[in-house]
mmCIF file of C-alpha atoms in Angstrom:
data_model
loop_
_atom_site.group_PDB
_atom_site.id
_atom_site.type_symbol
_atom_site.label_atom_id
_atom_site.label_comp_id
_atom_site.label_asym_id
_atom_site.label_seq_id
_atom_site.Cartn_x
_atom_site.Cartn_y
_atom_site.Cartn_z
ATOM 1 C CA MET A 286 22.500 -11.307 -30.176
ATOM 2 C CA ASN A 287 21.259 -8.811 -27.554
ATOM 3 C CA ALA A 288 18.217 -8.054 -29.713
ATOM 4 C CA LEU A 289 17.467 -11.771 -29.999
ATOM 5 C CA VAL A 290 17.683 -12.300 -26.226
ATOM 6 C CA SER A 291 15.496 -9.225 -25.609
ATOM 7 C CA ALA A 292 12.893 -10.549 -28.041
ATOM 8 C CA LEU A 293 12.992 -13.968 -26.353
ATOM 9 C CA LEU A 294 12.500 -12.407 -22.908
ATOM 10 C CA ALA A 295 9.579 -10.339 -24.228
ATOM 11 C CA LEU A 296 8.051 -13.496 -25.703
ATOM 12 C CA ILE A 297 8.228 -15.552 -22.505
ATOM 13 C CA ALA A 298 6.865 -12.561 -20.562
ATOM 14 C CA ALA A 299 3.914 -12.370 -22.976
ATOM 15 C CA LEU A 300 3.334 -16.102 -22.501
ATOM 16 C CA GLY A 301 2.894 -15.521 -18.764
ATOM 17 C CA ALA A 302 6.260 -16.486 -17.276
ATOM 18 C CA PRO A 303 6.694 -15.391 -13.622
ATOM 19 C CA LEU A 304 8.168 -11.920 -13.167
ATOM 20 C CA PHE A 305 11.167 -13.150 -11.167
ATOM 21 C CA VAL A 306 12.102 -15.518 -14.024
ATOM 22 C CA ILE A 307 12.160 -12.619 -16.501
ATOM 23 C CA ILE A 308 14.278 -10.431 -14.211
ATOM 24 C CA LEU A 309 16.621 -13.299 -13.323
ATOM 25 C CA ALA A 310 17.161 -14.190 -16.980
ATOM 26 C CA ALA A 311 17.831 -10.559 -17.887
ATOM 27 C CA ALA A 312 20.292 -10.158 -14.994
ATOM 28 C CA ALA A 313 22.113 -13.415 -15.795
ATOM 29 C CA TRP A 314 22.454 -12.483 -19.464
ATOM 30 C CA GLY A 315 23.707 -9.002 -18.602
ATOM 31 C CA PHE A 316 26.339 -10.240 -16.132
ATOM 32 C CA TRP A 317 27.492 -12.898 -18.611
ATOM 33 C CA VAL A 318 27.865 -10.328 -21.399
ATOM 34 C CA ILE A 319 30.037 -7.989 -19.297
ATOM 35 C CA GLY A 320 32.113 -10.887 -17.965
ATOM 36 C CA ILE A 321 30.989 -11.009 -14.310
ATOM 37 C CA ASP A 322 30.744 -14.405 -12.570
ATOM 38 C CA LEU A 323 27.111 -15.527 -12.276
ATOM 39 C CA MET A 324 27.741 -16.420 -8.612
ATOM 40 C CA VAL A 325 26.800 -12.788 -7.993
ATOM 41 C CA LEU A 326 23.137 -13.859 -8.263
ATOM 42 C CA PRO A 327 23.034 -16.302 -5.292
ATOM 43 C CA ILE A 328 25.332 -13.939 -3.366
ATOM 44 C CA GLU A 329 22.764 -11.163 -3.800
ATOM 45 C CA LEU A 330 19.992 -13.451 -2.561
ATOM 46 C CA TYR A 331 22.095 -14.335 0.485
ATOM 47 C CA ARG A 332 22.914 -10.669 1.153
ATOM 48 C CA LEU A 333 19.205 -9.957 1.297
ATOM 49 C CA THR A 334 18.805 -12.344 4.241
ATOM 50 C CA GLU A 335 21.132 -10.169 6.338
ATOM 51 C CA ASN A 336 18.569 -7.365 6.386
ATOM 52 C CA THR A 337 16.812 -7.456 9.780
ATOM 53 C CA LEU A 338 13.772 -5.683 8.307
ATOM 54 C CA LEU A 339 13.085 -8.817 6.316
ATOM 55 C CA MET A 340 11.704 -10.575 9.399
ATOM 56 C CA ALA A 341 8.868 -8.033 9.644
ATOM 57 C CA LEU A 342 7.493 -8.821 6.200
ATOM 58 C CA PRO A 343 6.249 -12.422 6.721
ATOM 59 C CA LEU A 344 5.044 -11.680 10.258
ATOM 60 C CA PHE A 345 2.885 -8.704 9.268
ATOM 61 C CA ALA A 346 1.626 -10.619 6.224
ATOM 62 C CA PHE A 347 0.590 -13.581 8.408
ATOM 63 C CA ALA A 348 -1.224 -11.271 10.834
ATOM 64 C CA GLY A 349 -3.025 -9.590 7.936
ATOM 65 C CA PHE A 350 -4.185 -12.882 6.439
ATOM 66 C CA LEU A 351 -5.503 -14.000 9.843
ATOM 67 C CA LEU A 352 -7.525 -10.797 10.208
ATOM 68 C CA SER A 353 -8.950 -11.116 6.709
ATOM 69 C CA GLU A 354 -10.217 -14.621 7.575
ATOM 70 C CA SER A 355 -12.076 -13.441 10.681
ATOM 71 C CA ARG A 356 -15.098 -11.195 11.330
ATOM 72 C CA THR A 357 -12.854 -8.192 11.995
ATOM 73 C CA ALA A 358 -14.415 -6.236 9.120
ATOM 74 C CA GLU A 359 -17.912 -6.466 10.617
ATOM 75 C CA ARG A 360 -16.714 -5.321 14.024
ATOM 76 C CA LEU A 361 -14.835 -2.357 12.561
ATOM 77 C CA VAL A 362 -17.899 -1.187 10.635
ATOM 78 C CA ARG A 363 -20.041 -1.443 13.776
ATOM 79 C CA VAL A 364 -17.591 0.649 15.815
ATOM 80 C CA SER A 365 -17.311 3.266 13.065
ATOM 81 C CA ARG A 366 -21.091 3.539 12.699
ATOM 82 C CA ALA A 367 -21.650 3.879 16.441
ATOM 83 C CA ALA A 368 -18.937 6.537 16.771
ATOM 84 C CA MET A 369 -19.604 8.655 13.682
ATOM 85 C CA GLY A 370 -23.072 7.878 12.365
ATOM 86 C CA TRP A 371 -24.380 11.155 13.834
ATOM 87 C CA LEU A 372 -21.972 13.339 11.801
ATOM 88 C CA PRO A 373 -22.987 14.955 8.473
ATOM 89 C CA GLY A 374 -21.749 12.475 5.895
ATOM 90 C CA GLY A 375 -21.085 10.120 8.785
ATOM 91 C CA MET A 376 -21.610 6.985 6.701
ATOM 92 C CA ILE A 377 -19.054 8.278 4.176
ATOM 93 C CA LEU A 378 -16.516 8.788 6.939
ATOM 94 C CA ILE A 379 -17.374 5.366 8.372
ATOM 95 C CA ALA A 380 -16.654 3.722 4.997
ATOM 96 C CA LEU A 381 -13.384 5.636 4.570
ATOM 97 C CA LEU A 382 -12.060 4.898 8.052
ATOM 98 C CA ALA A 383 -13.187 1.272 8.049
ATOM 99 C CA CYS A 384 -11.500 0.629 4.671
ATOM 100 C CA ALA A 385 -8.320 2.476 5.660
ATOM 101 C CA PHE A 386 -8.102 0.663 8.984
ATOM 102 C CA PHE A 387 -8.777 -2.751 7.456
ATOM 103 C CA THR A 388 -6.221 -2.213 4.665
ATOM 104 C CA MET A 389 -3.744 -0.996 7.282
ATOM 105 C CA LEU A 390 -4.197 -4.243 9.233
ATOM 106 C CA THR A 391 -4.290 -6.670 6.306
ATOM 107 C CA GLY A 392 -2.003 -4.909 3.807
ATOM 108 C CA GLY A 393 -4.299 -5.911 0.933
ATOM 109 C CA SER A 394 -6.309 -3.426 -1.095
ATOM 110 C CA GLY A 395 -8.342 -6.036 -2.958
ATOM 111 C CA VAL A 396 -8.990 -7.927 0.280
ATOM 112 C CA THR A 397 -10.633 -4.798 1.714
ATOM 113 C CA ILE A 398 -13.044 -4.467 -1.219
ATOM 114 C CA VAL A 399 -14.029 -8.128 -0.990
ATOM 115 C CA ALA A 400 -14.336 -8.183 2.818
ATOM 116 C CA LEU A 401 -16.042 -4.824 3.386
ATOM 117 C CA GLY A 402 -17.903 -4.378 0.107
ATOM 118 C CA ALA A 403 -20.839 -6.590 1.118
ATOM 119 C CA LEU A 404 -21.242 -4.566 4.319
ATOM 120 C CA LEU A 405 -20.624 -1.023 3.105
ATOM 121 C CA LEU A 406 -22.402 -0.923 -0.280
ATOM 122 C CA PRO A 407 -25.878 -1.699 1.119
ATOM 123 C CA ALA A 408 -25.176 0.457 4.182
ATOM 124 C CA LEU A 409 -24.356 3.477 2.003
ATOM 125 C CA THR A 410 -27.314 3.017 -0.353
ATOM 126 C CA GLN A 411 -29.747 2.404 2.519
ATOM 127 C CA ALA A 412 -28.469 5.592 4.165
ATOM 128 C CA GLY A 413 -29.561 7.516 1.057
ATOM 129 C CA TYR A 414 -26.382 7.797 -1.010
ATOM 130 C CA SER A 415 -26.512 7.048 -4.721
ATOM 131 C CA GLU A 416 -25.259 3.646 -5.824
ATOM 132 C CA ARG A 417 -22.739 5.162 -8.239
ATOM 133 C CA PHE A 418 -21.230 7.247 -5.444
ATOM 134 C CA ALA A 419 -21.138 4.225 -3.096
ATOM 135 C CA LEU A 420 -19.403 2.075 -5.738
ATOM 136 C CA GLY A 421 -16.801 4.755 -6.419
ATOM 137 C CA LEU A 422 -16.162 5.367 -2.723
ATOM 138 C CA ILE A 423 -15.612 1.695 -1.845
ATOM 139 C CA THR A 424 -13.451 1.026 -4.903
ATOM 140 C CA THR A 425 -11.336 4.092 -4.138
ATOM 141 C CA SER A 426 -11.115 3.511 -0.382
ATOM 142 C CA GLY A 427 -9.785 -0.015 -0.801
ATOM 143 C CA SER A 428 -6.200 1.227 -0.957
ATOM 144 C CA LEU A 429 -6.354 4.108 1.546
ATOM 145 C CA GLY A 430 -4.487 2.287 4.326
ATOM 146 C CA LEU A 431 -1.294 1.627 2.370
ATOM 147 C CA LEU A 432 0.375 4.686 3.938
ATOM 148 C CA LEU A 433 -0.467 3.651 7.517
ATOM 149 C CA PRO A 434 1.655 1.353 9.711
ATOM 150 C CA PRO A 435 2.302 -1.528 9.488
ATOM 151 C CA ALA A 436 2.198 -0.785 5.739
ATOM 152 C CA ILE A 437 3.965 -3.585 3.851
ATOM 153 C CA PRO A 438 4.727 -1.325 0.814
ATOM 154 C CA LEU A 439 6.602 1.113 3.078
ATOM 155 C CA ILE A 440 8.533 -1.755 4.678
ATOM 156 C CA LEU A 441 9.456 -3.006 1.217
ATOM 157 C CA TYR A 442 10.577 0.478 0.130
ATOM 158 C CA GLY A 443 12.747 0.682 3.248
ATOM 159 C CA ILE A 444 14.339 -2.709 2.496
ATOM 160 C CA VAL A 445 15.169 -1.695 -1.089
ATOM 161 C CA ALA A 446 16.598 1.673 0.026
ATOM 162 C CA GLN A 447 18.735 0.070 2.739
ATOM 163 C CA GLN A 448 20.029 -2.588 0.333
ATOM 164 C CA MET A 449 21.134 0.316 -1.861
ATOM 165 C CA ASP A 450 22.951 1.852 1.138
ATOM 166 C CA VAL A 451 20.790 4.980 1.048
ATOM 167 C CA GLN A 452 21.262 6.930 4.264
ATOM 168 C CA GLY A 453 18.403 8.379 6.293
ATOM 169 C CA VAL A 454 15.758 5.751 5.483
ATOM 170 C CA ASP A 455 14.347 3.782 8.387
ATOM 171 C CA ILE A 456 10.953 2.166 8.779
ATOM 172 C CA GLN A 457 9.922 4.292 11.753
ATOM 173 C CA SER A 458 10.444 7.462 9.699
ATOM 174 C CA LEU A 459 8.456 6.046 6.773
ATOM 175 C CA PHE A 460 5.592 5.035 9.069
ATOM 176 C CA LEU A 461 5.491 8.480 10.701
ATOM 177 C CA ALA A 462 5.704 10.273 7.346
ATOM 178 C CA GLY A 463 2.648 8.418 6.032
ATOM 179 C CA PHE A 464 0.245 9.596 8.752
ATOM 180 C CA ILE A 465 -0.521 13.151 7.650
ATOM 181 C CA PRO A 466 -0.856 12.325 3.910
ATOM 182 C CA ALA A 467 -3.215 9.427 4.735
ATOM 183 C CA LEU A 468 -5.309 11.691 6.981
ATOM 184 C CA ILE A 469 -5.539 14.387 4.296
ATOM 185 C CA MET A 470 -6.669 11.794 1.742
ATOM 186 C CA ILE A 471 -9.430 10.541 4.051
ATOM 187 C CA VAL A 472 -10.651 14.062 4.900
ATOM 188 C CA SER A 473 -10.527 15.141 1.231
ATOM 189 C CA LEU A 474 -12.717 12.227 0.139
ATOM 190 C CA TRP A 475 -15.126 12.906 3.001
ATOM 191 C CA LEU A 476 -15.468 16.562 1.959
ATOM 192 C CA LEU A 477 -15.949 15.496 -1.668
ATOM 193 C CA GLY A 478 -18.715 13.135 -0.559
ATOM 194 C CA LEU A 479 -20.428 15.906 1.414
ATOM 195 C CA TRP A 480 -20.354 18.144 -1.665
ATOM 196 C CA GLN A 481 -21.439 15.491 -4.181
ATOM 197 C CA GLN A 482 -24.319 14.262 -2.031
ATOM 198 C CA ARG A 483 -25.378 17.668 -0.678
ATOM 199 C CA HIS A 484 -28.827 17.373 -2.306
ATOM 200 C CA GLN A 485 -29.427 13.820 -1.072
ATOM 201 C CA PRO A 486 -31.728 13.603 1.994
ATOM 202 C CA VAL A 487 -29.443 11.485 4.193
ATOM 203 C CA PRO A 488 -30.795 10.887 7.713
ATOM 204 C CA LEU A 489 -28.294 10.909 10.565
ATOM 205 C CA THR A 490 -27.952 8.125 13.130
ATOM 206 C CA PRO A 491 -28.541 9.460 16.660
ATOM 207 C CA PHE A 492 -25.541 8.999 18.938
ATOM 208 C CA ASN A 493 -26.062 6.144 21.376
ATOM 209 C CA LEU A 494 -23.437 5.826 24.090
ATOM 210 C CA ARG A 495 -24.570 2.320 25.017
ATOM 211 C CA GLU A 496 -24.223 1.098 21.402
ATOM 212 C CA LEU A 497 -20.784 2.718 21.126
ATOM 213 C CA GLY A 498 -19.669 1.068 24.356
ATOM 214 C CA SER A 499 -20.977 -2.306 23.213
ATOM 215 C CA ALA A 500 -19.268 -1.994 19.802
ATOM 216 C CA LEU A 501 -15.962 -0.935 21.377
ATOM 217 C CA TRP A 502 -16.137 -3.822 23.826
ATOM 218 C CA GLU A 503 -16.787 -6.306 21.017
ATOM 219 C CA SER A 504 -13.804 -4.937 19.024
ATOM 220 C CA LYS A 505 -11.495 -4.294 21.962
ATOM 221 C CA TRP A 506 -8.987 -6.928 20.925
ATOM 222 C CA GLU A 507 -8.561 -5.678 17.339
ATOM 223 C CA LEU A 508 -8.352 -2.088 18.582
ATOM 224 C CA GLY A 509 -5.298 -3.144 20.557
ATOM 225 C CA ILE A 510 -3.328 -3.814 17.356
ATOM 226 C CA PRO A 511 -2.681 -0.120 16.488
ATOM 227 C CA ALA A 512 -1.751 0.437 20.128
ATOM 228 C CA ILE A 513 0.913 -2.272 19.859
ATOM 229 C CA VAL A 514 2.302 -0.926 16.587
ATOM 230 C CA MET A 515 2.250 2.763 17.538
ATOM 231 C CA GLY A 516 3.395 2.117 21.106
ATOM 232 C CA GLY A 517 6.373 0.202 19.820
ATOM 233 C CA LEU A 518 7.217 2.887 17.270
ATOM 234 C CA PHE A 519 6.914 5.908 19.561
ATOM 235 C CA SER A 520 8.422 4.342 22.673
ATOM 236 C CA GLY A 521 11.685 3.462 20.971
ATOM 237 C CA TRP A 522 11.858 0.239 22.979
ATOM 238 C CA LEU A 523 11.124 -2.021 20.030
ATOM 239 C CA VAL A 524 12.451 -2.317 16.492
ATOM 240 C CA VAL A 525 10.110 -3.090 13.603
ATOM 241 C CA SER A 526 10.851 -6.820 13.627
ATOM 242 C CA ASP A 527 9.957 -6.959 17.354
ATOM 243 C CA ILE A 528 6.673 -5.125 16.683
ATOM 244 C CA ALA A 529 5.883 -7.514 13.819
ATOM 245 C CA ALA A 530 6.521 -10.595 15.988
ATOM 246 C CA ILE A 531 4.370 -9.283 18.858
ATOM 247 C CA THR A 532 1.592 -8.267 16.437
ATOM 248 C CA ALA A 533 1.530 -11.676 14.722
ATOM 249 C CA LEU A 534 1.442 -13.524 18.061
ATOM 250 C CA TYR A 535 -1.267 -11.190 19.407
ATOM 251 C CA VAL A 536 -3.476 -11.612 16.325
ATOM 252 C CA LEU A 537 -2.978 -15.388 16.405
ATOM 253 C CA ILE A 538 -4.102 -15.549 20.051
ATOM 254 C CA ILE A 539 -7.162 -13.315 19.690
ATOM 255 C CA GLU A 540 -8.465 -14.901 16.486
ATOM 256 C CA VAL A 541 -7.799 -18.538 17.428
ATOM 257 C CA ALA A 542 -8.123 -18.620 21.221
ATOM 258 C CA ILE A 543 -10.343 -15.644 22.137
ATOM 259 C CA TYR A 544 -12.748 -15.023 19.234
ATOM 260 C CA ARG A 545 -12.308 -18.618 18.015
ATOM 261 C CA GLU A 546 -13.189 -17.581 14.466
ATOM 262 C CA ILE A 547 -10.240 -19.411 12.897
ATOM 263 C CA PRO A 548 -10.054 -23.125 13.823
ATOM 264 C CA LEU A 549 -6.652 -24.658 14.429
ATOM 265 C CA ARG A 550 -7.046 -26.897 11.388
ATOM 266 C CA ARG A 551 -7.324 -23.761 9.233
ATOM 267 C CA LEU A 552 -4.036 -22.242 10.446
ATOM 268 C CA PRO A 553 -1.705 -24.214 8.115
ATOM 269 C CA ALA A 554 -3.704 -23.079 5.065
ATOM 270 C CA VAL A 555 -3.671 -19.414 6.194
ATOM 271 C CA ALA A 556 0.076 -19.581 6.888
ATOM 272 C CA ALA A 557 0.704 -21.204 3.506
ATOM 273 C CA GLU A 558 -1.307 -18.551 1.647
ATOM 274 C CA SER A 559 0.470 -15.680 3.399
ATOM 275 C CA MET A 560 3.908 -17.206 2.838
ATOM 276 C CA LYS A 561 3.159 -17.746 -0.859
ATOM 277 C CA MET A 562 2.707 -14.001 -1.191
ATOM 278 C CA VAL A 563 5.831 -13.260 0.855
ATOM 279 C CA GLY A 564 7.847 -15.860 -1.036
ATOM 280 C CA GLY A 565 6.864 -14.302 -4.353
ATOM 281 C CA ILE A 566 7.878 -10.856 -3.092
ATOM 282 C CA LEU A 567 11.239 -12.119 -1.806
ATOM 283 C CA LEU A 568 12.038 -13.959 -5.031
ATOM 284 C CA ILE A 569 11.350 -10.832 -7.064
ATOM 285 C CA LEU A 570 13.232 -8.681 -4.549
ATOM 286 C CA GLY A 571 16.352 -10.854 -4.587
ATOM 287 C CA VAL A 572 16.685 -11.082 -8.359
ATOM 288 C CA ALA A 573 15.679 -7.433 -8.812
ATOM 289 C CA LEU A 574 18.451 -6.280 -6.483
ATOM 290 C CA ALA A 575 20.899 -8.372 -8.470
ATOM 291 C CA PHE A 576 19.563 -6.735 -11.637
ATOM 292 C CA THR A 577 20.007 -3.341 -9.932
ATOM 293 C CA ASN A 578 23.684 -4.142 -9.361
ATOM 294 C CA LEU A 579 23.979 -4.924 -13.062
ATOM 295 C CA LEU A 580 22.453 -1.541 -13.911
ATOM 296 C CA ILE A 581 24.885 0.166 -11.521
ATOM 297 C CA ASP A 582 27.832 -1.668 -13.112
ATOM 298 C CA LEU A 583 26.582 -0.464 -16.490
ATOM 299 C CA GLN A 584 26.180 3.064 -15.033
ATOM 300 C CA VAL A 585 22.525 3.131 -16.089
ATOM 301 C CA PRO A 586 21.335 5.315 -13.128
ATOM 302 C CA ALA A 587 24.034 7.853 -13.962
ATOM 303 C CA GLN A 588 23.018 7.835 -17.616
ATOM 304 C CA VAL A 589 19.368 8.235 -16.641
ATOM 305 C CA PHE A 590 20.257 11.187 -14.434
ATOM 306 C CA ASP A 591 22.373 12.753 -17.190
ATOM 307 C CA TRP A 592 19.475 12.417 -19.637
ATOM 308 C CA VAL A 593 16.922 13.741 -17.156
ATOM 309 C CA SER A 594 19.103 16.649 -16.032
ATOM 310 C CA THR A 595 19.748 17.574 -19.668
ATOM 311 C CA HIS A 596 16.034 17.805 -20.411
ATOM 312 C CA ILE A 597 14.721 18.787 -16.942
ATOM 313 C CA ASP A 598 16.650 21.420 -15.010
ATOM 314 C CA SER A 599 14.091 21.905 -12.226
ATOM 315 C CA ARG A 600 13.409 19.592 -9.293
ATOM 316 C CA TRP A 601 9.729 20.594 -9.353
ATOM 317 C CA VAL A 602 9.342 19.667 -13.016
ATOM 318 C CA PHE A 603 11.092 16.363 -12.337
ATOM 319 C CA LEU A 604 8.629 15.642 -9.525
ATOM 320 C CA LEU A 605 5.693 16.423 -11.810
ATOM 321 C CA PHE A 606 6.914 14.001 -14.479
ATOM 322 C CA LEU A 607 7.667 11.459 -11.749
ATOM 323 C CA ASN A 608 4.053 11.618 -10.550
ATOM 324 C CA VAL A 609 2.695 11.148 -14.071
ATOM 325 C CA GLY A 610 4.985 8.188 -14.657
ATOM 326 C CA LEU A 611 4.156 6.553 -11.330
ATOM 327 C CA LEU A 612 0.408 6.928 -11.886
ATOM 328 C CA ALA A 613 0.714 5.222 -15.251
ATOM 329 C CA LEU A 614 2.940 2.550 -13.734
ATOM 330 C CA GLY A 615 0.529 1.913 -10.857
ATOM 331 C CA ALA A 616 -2.276 1.245 -13.328
ATOM 332 C CA VAL A 617 -0.433 -1.634 -15.017
ATOM 333 C CA LEU A 618 1.948 -3.024 -12.375
ATOM 334 C CA ASP A 619 1.387 -4.429 -8.889
ATOM 335 C CA ILE A 620 2.690 -2.160 -6.124
ATOM 336 C CA PHE A 621 5.192 -4.734 -4.840
ATOM 337 C CA ALA A 622 6.681 -5.386 -8.268
ATOM 338 C CA ALA A 623 6.825 -1.633 -8.960
ATOM 339 C CA LEU A 624 8.638 -0.947 -5.693
ATOM 340 C CA ILE A 625 11.217 -3.628 -6.336
ATOM 341 C CA ILE A 626 11.850 -2.839 -10.001
ATOM 342 C CA ILE A 627 11.441 0.939 -10.281
ATOM 343 C CA VAL A 628 12.724 2.305 -6.942
ATOM 344 C CA PRO A 629 16.364 1.312 -7.641
ATOM 345 C CA LEU A 630 16.159 3.297 -10.883
ATOM 346 C CA ILE A 631 14.497 6.482 -9.651
ATOM 347 C CA LEU A 632 15.963 6.705 -6.137
ATOM 348 C CA PRO A 633 19.524 7.659 -7.216
ATOM 349 C CA VAL A 634 18.108 10.236 -9.660
ATOM 350 C CA ALA A 635 15.819 11.722 -6.999
ATOM 351 C CA LEU A 636 18.735 11.993 -4.558
ATOM 352 C CA GLU A 637 20.702 13.953 -7.163
ATOM 353 C CA TYR A 638 17.817 16.445 -7.259
ATOM 354 C CA GLY A 639 18.010 16.791 -3.475
ATOM 355 C CA ILE A 640 14.755 14.943 -2.748
ATOM 356 C CA ASP A 641 14.559 13.369 0.711
ATOM 357 C CA PRO A 642 14.401 9.546 0.331
ATOM 358 C CA VAL A 643 11.629 9.275 2.968
ATOM 359 C CA HIS A 644 9.607 11.917 1.104
ATOM 360 C CA LEU A 645 10.158 9.992 -2.130
ATOM 361 C CA GLY A 646 8.850 6.808 -0.512
ATOM 362 C CA ILE A 647 5.584 8.513 0.451
ATOM 363 C CA ILE A 648 5.228 10.014 -3.054
ATOM 364 C CA PHE A 649 5.830 6.578 -4.574
ATOM 365 C CA VAL A 650 3.295 4.695 -2.430
ATOM 366 C CA ALA A 651 0.699 7.493 -2.705
ATOM 367 C CA ASN A 652 0.859 7.286 -6.503
ATOM 368 C CA MET A 653 0.736 3.499 -6.496
ATOM 369 C CA GLN A 654 -2.284 3.727 -4.203
ATOM 370 C CA ILE A 655 -4.150 5.767 -6.827
ATOM 371 C CA GLY A 656 -2.861 3.460 -9.554
ATOM 372 C CA TYR A 657 -4.977 0.661 -8.072
ATOM 373 C CA PHE A 658 -8.089 2.340 -9.529
ATOM 374 C CA THR A 659 -6.600 4.240 -12.478
ATOM 375 C CA PRO A 660 -8.141 3.272 -15.851
ATOM 376 C CA PRO A 661 -7.819 1.251 -17.933
ATOM 377 C CA VAL A 662 -6.399 -1.650 -15.923
ATOM 378 C CA GLY A 663 -6.230 -0.589 -12.247
ATOM 379 C CA MET A 664 -6.548 -3.803 -10.216
ATOM 380 C CA ASN A 665 -9.222 -2.498 -7.809
ATOM 381 C CA LEU A 666 -11.488 -1.693 -10.740
ATOM 382 C CA PHE A 667 -11.543 -5.331 -11.817
ATOM 383 C CA ILE A 668 -11.905 -6.645 -8.261
ATOM 384 C CA ALA A 669 -14.843 -4.284 -7.633
ATOM 385 C CA SER A 670 -16.367 -5.150 -11.008
ATOM 386 C CA TYR A 671 -16.303 -8.843 -10.097
ATOM 387 C CA ARG A 672 -17.411 -8.280 -6.490
ATOM 388 C CA PHE A 673 -20.363 -5.984 -7.234
ATOM 389 C CA LYS A 674 -21.298 -7.432 -10.661
ATOM 390 C CA ARG A 675 -20.943 -4.041 -12.380
ATOM 391 C CA SER A 676 -19.353 -3.156 -15.724
ATOM 392 C CA ILE A 677 -15.820 -1.828 -15.665
ATOM 393 C CA THR A 678 -16.889 1.343 -17.516
ATOM 394 C CA GLU A 679 -19.467 2.060 -14.799
ATOM 395 C CA LEU A 680 -16.680 1.902 -12.237
ATOM 396 C CA TYR A 681 -14.490 4.203 -14.363
ATOM 397 C CA VAL A 682 -17.182 6.881 -14.139
ATOM 398 C CA ALA A 683 -17.878 6.238 -10.448
ATOM 399 C CA THR A 684 -14.233 6.557 -9.341
ATOM 400 C CA LEU A 685 -13.217 9.503 -11.553
ATOM 401 C CA PRO A 686 -14.116 12.335 -9.091
ATOM 402 C CA MET A 687 -12.336 10.545 -6.221
ATOM 403 C CA MET A 688 -9.289 9.928 -8.388
ATOM 404 C CA LEU A 689 -9.047 13.623 -9.339
ATOM 405 C CA VAL A 690 -9.285 14.685 -5.684
ATOM 406 C CA LEU A 691 -6.589 12.223 -4.627
ATOM 407 C CA MET A 692 -4.354 13.379 -7.487
ATOM 408 C CA GLY A 693 -4.661 16.869 -6.030
ATOM 409 C CA VAL A 694 -3.617 15.490 -2.627
ATOM 410 C CA VAL A 695 -0.624 13.743 -4.239
ATOM 411 C CA LEU A 696 0.493 17.069 -5.706
ATOM 412 C CA LEU A 697 0.208 18.580 -2.214
ATOM 413 C CA ILE A 698 2.296 15.709 -0.827
ATOM 414 C CA THR A 699 4.830 16.183 -3.610
ATOM 415 C CA TYR A 700 5.325 19.928 -3.363
ATOM 416 C CA TRP A 701 5.012 20.368 0.410
ATOM 417 C CA PRO A 702 7.712 18.067 1.798
ATOM 418 C CA ASP A 703 7.695 19.738 5.230
ATOM 419 C CA MET A 704 4.107 18.597 5.705
ATOM 420 C CA VAL A 705 5.075 14.992 4.925
ATOM 421 C CA LEU A 706 8.210 15.064 7.097
ATOM 422 C CA PHE A 707 6.703 17.097 9.964
ATOM 423 C CA LEU A 708 6.256 14.123 12.333
ATOM 424 C CA VAL A 709 9.634 12.688 11.307
ATOM 425 C CA LYS A 710 11.454 15.892 12.196
#
């Protein structure tokens, strides 16, 4: 009977049934088999609503969707060019920082490629960089901001960890822990670009204080968003849900009332789109946590740890295999689904190996970030292929050097936990 149900679930998954339906059906069948009342499923959904972090998710998502609808991307590129166009490889650094900052604000990797691609690809090629390099850089940079606050993946990891009653995981710590790894990734890609394009005659843009001042003045309202987020985090006066509410209200005011780039009639559609994404995440999260309870009742995490500890007696070897598995997972599964489904399985095992849960969260998101452009089916590869009208194999070749460099950074993140946790401690 179990084999028949498993085959049926695999069939409806192959036919395109929503992920939450598959997880819910699997959880319901499992609880029914072991004789537990199915009321545990709605109870788990209700228990999720008691998590105060949950309020931050829709608010940050709404703010991100508003920013993606405005001309924020153009203003960010102008500021970056005015501030760093005079540096060697300045246009590379401009592309990296603009993509990271935009992804940080919007929370969407694919959104960054679509919004900034039309600006950055011609800017890079006109500056003298090869088209292949420019394609690889933009495709790779689309996910760079996922480790920077207010990173929705880190918030989601924190919610899952807290629902599992894991001690020592709070959103402020996750946000702080992501800073140094994100900075190292940006600098590493910049240095790679300098090396790869060392023979290209790339003219520098002379520094113009008046242009910088004008660009900063034009973008002054968006530049206030990181100040709100970081000020709230470092001051200790605000919790994450407070920061999210202030950020959403601030973005709403500047985009609707000050810049006037989003008409009032457009607001319901933007809110609906953002809440569709949040609703999908919450549905998956609720049923996945119920499924996690089933796995705990069946002692699956303990069995996984017993199997792993039998075959892997070193924490460092475990971390290596974890990275390989997460990279493969990130290439085939969306980051939100991966966080909700996989974290409850690997978190208890990682804790048994003495791995800090905040450190694990950064390792997880860093790998998922690379998974966005890992062949054969990384999502950013297909978005960039559609956006730039290039073959997917051309993008494989273009992103390969960047992917190898970022894999090296992930290993550094993995095996130097003190570097990741420096700001937290």
